[in-house]
Amino acid sequence: NRGYIRYSVTFDTSNGGFGLAHVPPATSFDFRYFSFPIKITGKINLDKKYFGFISGGVMPAYLVLIKEIPNAVVASFNSSTPQTGNNSGFIDITDKAQRYDLGIFGDIGLGYKINDTYFVDVSFRNQQSLTSMDKNGSFPEGTHYNGAYVFAVRMGVMLK
């Protein structure tokens, strides 16, 4: 699930001082993908309990849904002022984007072996799409690529 909300902020200099003026946020998008990461991992034991790892790979993905949430709906979550416009929810714009995506990723992390069976680790991942979301010029702002930074905490089982 990938999504973002873009916000606009301006400074209000009326009344002789500085302050933040309320500017309705831009449209919010919610991207839903089914992805299948294929990766190679290198691991190094730092001592009996701690280990480090680095991994990378490719991630084919299939676009399930893109929801566009109109300005008025987003603004209504951020303001007590009644909003006008389309408050019905979201607009399905899935047909405006490419259904298939191919990306690359890399992550680095540290782990701790709880015992011979269980471990916990923390990692940081950077992933970037190689294919554009744009389908026949559907996005007037230009070509769009998916990208993300992910911080993860996991608990796992060691296979022997």
Coordinates of N, CA and C in Angstrom, one line a residue:
N1 N 0.8 -1.2 0.0 CA 0.0 0.0 0.0 C 0.9 1.2 0.0
R2 N 0.8 2.0 -1.1 CA 1.7 3.2 -1.2 C 0.7 4.4 -1.3
G3 N 1.0 5.4 -0.6 CA 0.1 6.6 -0.7 C 0.8 7.8 -0.2
Y4 N 0.3 9.0 -0.6 CA 0.9 10.2 -0.1 C -0.1 11.3 -0.2
I5 N 0.1 12.3 0.6 CA -0.7 13.5 0.6 C 0.2 14.7 0.5
R6 N -0.1 15.6 -0.5 CA 0.7 16.8 -0.6 C 0.0 17.9 0.1
Y7 N 0.8 18.7 0.8 CA 0.2 19.8 1.6 C 0.8 21.1 1.1
S8 N 0.1 22.2 1.1 CA 0.6 23.5 0.8 C 0.4 24.4 2.0
V9 N 1.5 25.2 2.3 CA 1.5 26.1 3.4 C 1.9 27.5 3.0
T10 N 1.2 28.5 3.4 CA 1.6 29.9 3.2 C 1.7 30.6 4.5
F11 N 2.4 31.7 4.5 CA 2.6 32.6 5.6 C 1.6 33.7 5.5
D12 N 0.9 34.0 6.6 CA -0.1 35.1 6.6 C 0.5 36.3 7.3
T13 N 0.7 37.4 6.6 CA 1.3 38.6 7.2 C 0.3 39.6 7.6
S14 N -1.0 39.3 7.5 CA -2.0 40.3 7.9 C -2.0 40.4 9.4
N15 N -2.5 41.4 9.9 CA -2.5 41.7 11.4 C -1.1 41.9 11.9
G16 N -0.2 42.3 11.1 CA 1.2 42.7 11.5 C 2.0 41.6 12.0
G17 N 1.7 40.3 11.8 CA 2.5 39.2 12.3 C 2.6 38.1 11.4
F18 N 3.4 37.1 11.7 CA 3.5 35.9 10.9 C 2.6 34.8 11.5
G19 N 2.0 34.0 10.6 CA 1.3 32.9 11.1 C 1.0 32.0 9.9
L20 N 0.6 30.8 10.2 CA 0.3 29.9 9.1 C -1.1 30.1 8.7
A21 N -1.4 30.3 7.4 CA -2.7 30.4 6.8 C -3.2 29.0 6.4
H22 N -4.5 28.8 6.7 CA -5.0 27.5 6.3 C -5.2 27.5 4.8
V23 N -4.5 26.5 4.2 CA -4.6 26.3 2.7 C -5.1 24.8 2.6
P24 N -6.2 24.6 1.9 CA -6.7 23.2 1.8 C -5.6 22.3 1.1
P25 N -5.4 21.1 1.6 CA -4.4 20.2 1.0 C -4.8 19.8 -0.4
A26 N -3.8 19.5 -1.1 CA -4.0 19.0 -2.5 C -4.6 17.6 -2.4
T27 N -4.9 17.0 -3.5 CA -5.5 15.7 -3.6 C -4.6 14.6 -3.0
S28 N -5.2 13.7 -2.3 CA -4.5 12.5 -1.8 C -4.7 11.3 -2.7
F29 N -3.7 10.5 -2.8 CA -3.7 9.3 -3.6 C -3.4 8.1 -2.7
D30 N -4.0 7.0 -3.0 CA -3.7 5.7 -2.3 C -3.5 4.7 -3.3
F31 N -2.3 4.2 -3.4 CA -1.9 3.2 -4.4 C -1.9 1.8 -3.7
R32 N -2.6 0.8 -4.3 CA -2.6 -0.5 -3.8 C -2.0 -1.5 -4.8
Y33 N -0.9 -2.1 -4.5 CA -0.2 -3.1 -5.3 C -0.1 -4.4 -4.7
F34 N -0.1 -5.5 -5.5 CA 0.3 -6.8 -5.1 C 1.7 -7.0 -5.6
S35 N 2.7 -7.2 -4.8 CA 4.1 -7.3 -5.2 C 4.7 -8.6 -4.7
F36 N 5.7 -9.0 -5.5 CA 6.4 -10.3 -5.2 C 7.9 -10.0 -5.3
P37 N 8.5 -9.6 -4.1 CA 10.0 -9.3 -4.1 C 10.8 -10.6 -4.2
I38 N 11.8 -10.5 -5.1 CA 12.8 -11.6 -5.3 C 14.1 -11.0 -4.9
K39 N 14.7 -11.6 -3.8 CA 16.0 -11.0 -3.3 C 17.1 -11.9 -3.0
I40 N 18.3 -11.4 -2.9 CA 19.5 -12.1 -2.5 C 20.0 -11.4 -1.3
T41 N 20.3 -12.2 -0.3 CA 20.8 -11.6 1.0 C 22.2 -12.1 1.4
G42 N 23.0 -11.2 1.8 CA 24.3 -11.6 2.4 C 24.2 -11.3 3.9
K43 N 24.7 -12.2 4.7 CA 24.6 -12.0 6.2 C 26.0 -12.2 6.8
I44 N 26.3 -11.5 7.8 CA 27.6 -11.6 8.5 C 27.3 -11.7 10.0
N45 N 27.8 -12.7 10.7 CA 27.6 -12.8 12.1 C 28.6 -11.9 12.8
L46 N 28.1 -11.0 13.7 CA 29.0 -10.1 14.4 C 29.5 -10.7 15.7
D47 N 28.7 -11.5 16.3 CA 29.1 -12.4 17.4 C 28.1 -13.5 17.5
K48 N 28.0 -14.2 18.6 CA 27.0 -15.3 18.7 C 25.6 -14.9 18.7
K49 N 25.3 -13.7 19.1 CA 23.9 -13.2 19.1 C 23.5 -12.2 18.0
Y50 N 24.4 -11.4 17.6 CA 24.1 -10.3 16.7 C 24.6 -10.6 15.2
F51 N 23.9 -10.1 14.3 CA 24.3 -10.2 12.9 C 23.9 -9.0 12.1
G52 N 24.5 -8.8 11.0 CA 24.2 -7.8 10.0 C 23.9 -8.4 8.7
F53 N 23.1 -7.6 7.9 CA 22.8 -8.2 6.6 C 22.6 -7.0 5.6
I54 N 22.7 -7.4 4.3 CA 22.4 -6.5 3.2 C 21.8 -7.3 2.1
S55 N 20.8 -6.8 1.5 CA 20.1 -7.5 0.4 C 19.6 -6.6 -0.7
G56 N 19.3 -7.2 -1.8 CA 18.8 -6.4 -2.9 C 18.1 -7.4 -3.9
G57 N 17.3 -6.8 -4.7 CA 16.6 -7.6 -5.7 C 15.7 -6.8 -6.6
V58 N 14.8 -7.6 -7.2 CA 13.8 -7.0 -8.1 C 12.4 -7.3 -7.5
M59 N 11.4 -6.4 -7.9 CA 10.1 -6.5 -7.3 C 9.1 -6.3 -8.4
P60 N 8.6 -7.4 -9.1 CA 7.5 -7.2 -10.0 C 6.2 -7.0 -9.1
A61 N 5.3 -6.1 -9.7 CA 4.1 -5.8 -9.0 C 2.9 -5.6 -9.9
Y62 N 1.8 -5.8 -9.4 CA 0.5 -5.6 -10.2 C -0.3 -4.6 -9.5
L63 N -0.8 -3.6 -10.2 CA -1.6 -2.5 -9.6 C -3.0 -3.0 -9.4
V64 N -3.5 -3.0 -8.2 CA -4.9 -3.4 -7.9 C -5.8 -2.3 -7.9
L65 N -5.4 -1.1 -7.4 CA -6.3 0.0 -7.3 C -5.5 1.3 -7.0
I66 N -5.9 2.4 -7.6 CA -5.5 3.7 -7.2 C -6.7 4.5 -6.8
K67 N -6.7 5.0 -5.6 CA -7.8 5.9 -5.2 C -7.4 7.3 -5.1
E68 N -8.2 8.2 -5.7 CA -7.9 9.6 -5.6 C -8.9 10.2 -4.7
I69 N -8.5 10.8 -3.6 CA -9.4 11.4 -2.6 C -9.4 12.9 -2.8
P70 N -10.6 13.4 -3.2 CA -10.7 14.8 -3.6 C -10.3 15.8 -2.5
N71 N -9.9 17.0 -2.8 CA -9.5 18.0 -1.9 C -10.4 18.2 -0.7
A72 N -11.7 18.3 -1.0 CA -12.7 18.6 0.1 C -12.7 17.5 1.1
V73 N -12.6 16.2 0.7 CA -12.6 15.1 1.6 C -11.4 15.1 2.5
V74 N -10.2 15.4 1.9 CA -8.9 15.5 2.7 C -9.0 16.7 3.7
A75 N -9.5 17.8 3.2 CA -9.6 19.0 4.0 C -10.6 18.8 5.2
S76 N -11.6 18.0 5.0 CA -12.6 17.8 6.1 C -12.0 17.0 7.2
F77 N -10.9 16.2 7.0 CA -10.2 15.5 8.0 C -9.3 16.4 8.8
N78 N -8.9 17.5 8.2 CA -7.9 18.4 8.8 C -8.5 19.8 9.3
S79 N -9.8 19.9 9.2 CA -10.4 21.2 9.6 C -11.8 21.0 10.2
S80 N -12.2 21.8 11.2 CA -13.5 21.7 11.7 C -14.5 22.5 10.9
T81 N -14.0 23.3 9.9 CA -14.9 24.0 9.0 C -15.6 23.1 8.1
P82 N -16.9 23.2 7.9 CA -17.6 22.4 6.9 C -17.0 22.6 5.5
Q83 N -16.8 21.5 4.8 CA -16.2 21.6 3.4 C -17.3 21.4 2.4
T84 N -17.1 22.0 1.2 CA -18.1 21.7 0.1 C -17.3 20.9 -0.9
G85 N -18.1 20.4 -1.9 CA -17.5 19.6 -2.9 C -17.8 18.1 -2.8
N86 N -17.0 17.3 -3.4 CA -17.3 15.9 -3.4 C -16.8 15.2 -2.1
N87 N -17.7 15.0 -1.2 CA -17.4 14.4 0.1 C -17.8 12.9 0.1
S88 N -18.0 12.4 -1.1 CA -18.5 11.0 -1.1 C -17.4 10.0 -0.9
G89 N -16.2 10.4 -0.9 CA -15.1 9.4 -0.7 C -14.1 9.5 -1.7
F90 N -13.9 8.4 -2.5 CA -12.8 8.4 -3.4 C -13.2 8.2 -4.9
I91 N -12.3 8.5 -5.8 CA -12.5 8.3 -7.2 C -11.5 7.2 -7.7
D92 N -12.0 6.2 -8.3 CA -11.1 5.1 -8.8 C -10.5 5.5 -10.1
I93 N -9.2 5.7 -10.1 CA -8.5 6.2 -11.3 C -7.5 5.1 -11.8
T94 N -7.8 3.8 -11.4 CA -6.9 2.7 -11.8 C -6.6 2.6 -13.3
D95 N -7.6 2.9 -14.1 CA -7.5 2.7 -15.5 C -6.5 3.8 -16.2
K96 N -6.1 4.8 -15.4 CA -5.2 5.8 -15.9 C -3.7 5.4 -15.8
A97 N -3.5 4.3 -15.1 CA -2.1 4.0 -14.8 C -1.7 2.6 -15.4
Q98 N -0.4 2.3 -15.6 CA 0.0 1.0 -16.0 C -0.3 0.0 -14.9
R99 N -0.8 -1.2 -15.3 CA -1.1 -2.2 -14.4 C 0.1 -2.9 -13.8
Y100 N 1.2 -3.0 -14.6 CA 2.4 -3.8 -14.2 C 3.5 -2.8 -13.9
D101 N 4.2 -3.2 -12.8 CA 5.4 -2.4 -12.4 C 6.5 -3.3 -12.1
L102 N 7.7 -2.8 -12.4 CA 8.9 -3.6 -12.0 C 9.9 -2.6 -11.3
G103 N 10.3 -3.0 -10.1 CA 11.2 -2.1 -9.4 C 12.4 -2.9 -8.9
I104 N 13.3 -2.1 -8.3 CA 14.5 -2.7 -7.7 C 14.5 -2.2 -6.2
F105 N 15.2 -2.9 -5.4 CA 15.3 -2.4 -4.0 C 16.6 -2.9 -3.4
G106 N 17.0 -2.3 -2.3 CA 18.1 -2.7 -1.5 C 17.8 -2.4 0.0
D107 N 18.2 -3.3 0.9 CA 18.1 -3.0 2.3 C 19.3 -3.4 3.1
I108 N 19.4 -2.8 4.2 CA 20.5 -3.0 5.1 C 19.9 -3.1 6.5
G109 N 20.5 -4.0 7.4 CA 19.9 -4.1 8.7 C 20.8 -4.8 9.7
L110 N 20.3 -4.8 10.9 CA 21.0 -5.5 12.0 C 19.9 -6.4 12.7
G111 N 20.4 -7.6 13.2 CA 19.5 -8.5 13.9 C 20.1 -9.0 15.2
Y112 N 19.2 -9.6 15.9 CA 19.5 -10.3 17.2 C 18.9 -11.6 17.3
K113 N 19.7 -12.7 17.6 CA 19.2 -14.0 17.7 C 18.7 -14.2 19.1
I114 N 17.4 -14.4 19.3 CA 16.8 -14.6 20.6 C 17.3 -16.0 21.2
N115 N 17.2 -17.0 20.3 CA 17.7 -18.4 20.6 C 18.0 -19.1 19.3
D116 N 18.1 -20.4 19.3 CA 18.4 -21.1 18.1 C 17.3 -21.1 17.0
T117 N 16.1 -20.7 17.4 CA 14.9 -20.7 16.6 C 14.4 -19.3 16.1
Y118 N 14.4 -18.3 17.0 CA 13.8 -17.0 16.8 C 14.8 -15.9 16.7
F119 N 14.5 -14.9 15.9 CA 15.3 -13.7 15.8 C 14.5 -12.5 15.6
V120 N 15.0 -11.3 15.9 CA 14.4 -10.0 15.6 C 15.4 -9.2 14.8
D121 N 14.9 -8.4 13.9 CA 15.9 -7.5 13.2 C 15.2 -6.2 12.8
V122 N 16.0 -5.2 12.5 CA 15.5 -3.9 12.0 C 16.3 -3.6 10.7
S123 N 15.6 -3.0 9.8 CA 16.2 -2.8 8.5 C 15.7 -1.5 7.9
F124 N 16.4 -1.0 7.0 CA 16.0 0.2 6.2 C 16.1 -0.2 4.7
R125 N 15.0 0.1 4.0 CA 14.9 -0.3 2.6 C 14.7 0.9 1.7
N126 N 15.3 0.9 0.5 CA 15.0 1.9 -0.5 C 14.6 1.1 -1.7
Q127 N 13.4 1.5 -2.2 CA 12.9 0.8 -3.4 C 12.5 1.9 -4.5
Q128 N 12.7 1.5 -5.7 CA 12.5 2.5 -6.8 C 12.0 1.7 -8.0
S129 N 10.9 2.2 -8.6 CA 10.3 1.6 -9.8 C 11.2 1.9 -11.0
L130 N 11.3 1.0 -11.9 CA 12.0 1.2 -13.2 C 11.0 1.5 -14.3
T131 N 9.7 1.3 -14.1 CA 8.7 1.5 -15.1 C 7.8 2.7 -14.6
S132 N 7.4 3.5 -15.6 CA 6.6 4.7 -15.3 C 5.1 4.2 -15.1
M133 N 4.4 4.9 -14.2 CA 3.0 4.7 -14.0 C 2.2 5.3 -15.1
D134 N 2.7 6.2 -15.8 CA 2.0 6.9 -16.8 C 1.5 6.0 -18.0
K135 N 0.2 6.1 -18.3 CA -0.4 5.3 -19.3 C -1.0 6.3 -20.4
N136 N -0.3 6.4 -21.5 CA -0.7 7.3 -22.6 C -0.9 8.7 -22.2
G137 N 0.0 9.3 -21.4 CA -0.1 10.7 -21.0 C -1.3 11.0 -20.1
S138 N -1.7 10.0 -19.2 CA -2.8 10.2 -18.3 C -2.5 11.2 -17.2
F139 N -1.2 11.4 -16.9 CA -0.9 12.3 -15.8 C -0.3 13.6 -16.4
P140 N -1.0 14.7 -16.3 CA -0.5 15.9 -17.0 C 0.7 16.5 -16.4
E141 N 1.1 16.1 -15.1 CA 2.3 16.6 -14.5 C 3.5 16.0 -15.0
G142 N 3.4 15.0 -15.8 CA 4.6 14.3 -16.3 C 4.7 12.9 -15.9
T143 N 5.8 12.3 -16.1 CA 6.0 10.8 -15.9 C 6.2 10.6 -14.3
H144 N 5.5 9.6 -13.8 CA 5.6 9.3 -12.4 C 6.2 7.9 -12.2
Y145 N 7.1 7.8 -11.2 CA 7.7 6.5 -10.8 C 7.4 6.3 -9.3
N146 N 7.1 5.1 -8.9 CA 6.9 4.7 -7.5 C 8.3 4.7 -6.9
G147 N 8.3 5.1 -5.6 CA 9.5 4.9 -4.8 C 9.2 5.0 -3.4
A148 N 10.0 4.4 -2.5 CA 9.6 4.4 -1.1 C 10.9 4.1 -0.3
Y149 N 10.9 4.6 0.9 CA 11.8 4.3 2.0 C 11.0 3.6 3.1
V150 N 11.6 2.5 3.5 CA 10.8 1.6 4.4 C 11.7 1.3 5.6
F151 N 11.2 1.6 6.8 CA 11.9 1.1 8.0 C 11.1 0.0 8.6
A152 N 11.7 -1.2 8.8 CA 11.0 -2.3 9.3 C 11.6 -3.0 10.5
V153 N 10.7 -3.5 11.4 CA 11.1 -4.3 12.5 C 10.4 -5.6 12.4
R154 N 11.2 -6.7 12.4 CA 10.6 -8.0 12.1 C 11.0 -9.0 13.2
M155 N 10.1 -10.0 13.4 CA 10.5 -11.2 14.2 C 10.4 -12.4 13.3
G156 N 11.3 -13.3 13.3 CA 11.3 -14.4 12.4 C 11.7 -15.7 13.0
V157 N 11.6 -16.7 12.2 CA 12.0 -18.1 12.6 C 13.1 -18.5 11.7
M158 N 14.2 -19.0 12.2 CA 15.3 -19.5 11.5 C 15.1 -20.9 11.0
L159 N 15.2 -21.1 9.7 CA 15.0 -22.4 9.1 C 16.4 -23.2 9.1
K160 N 16.3 -24.4 9.4 CA 17.6 -25.2 9.4 C 17.6 -26.2 8.4

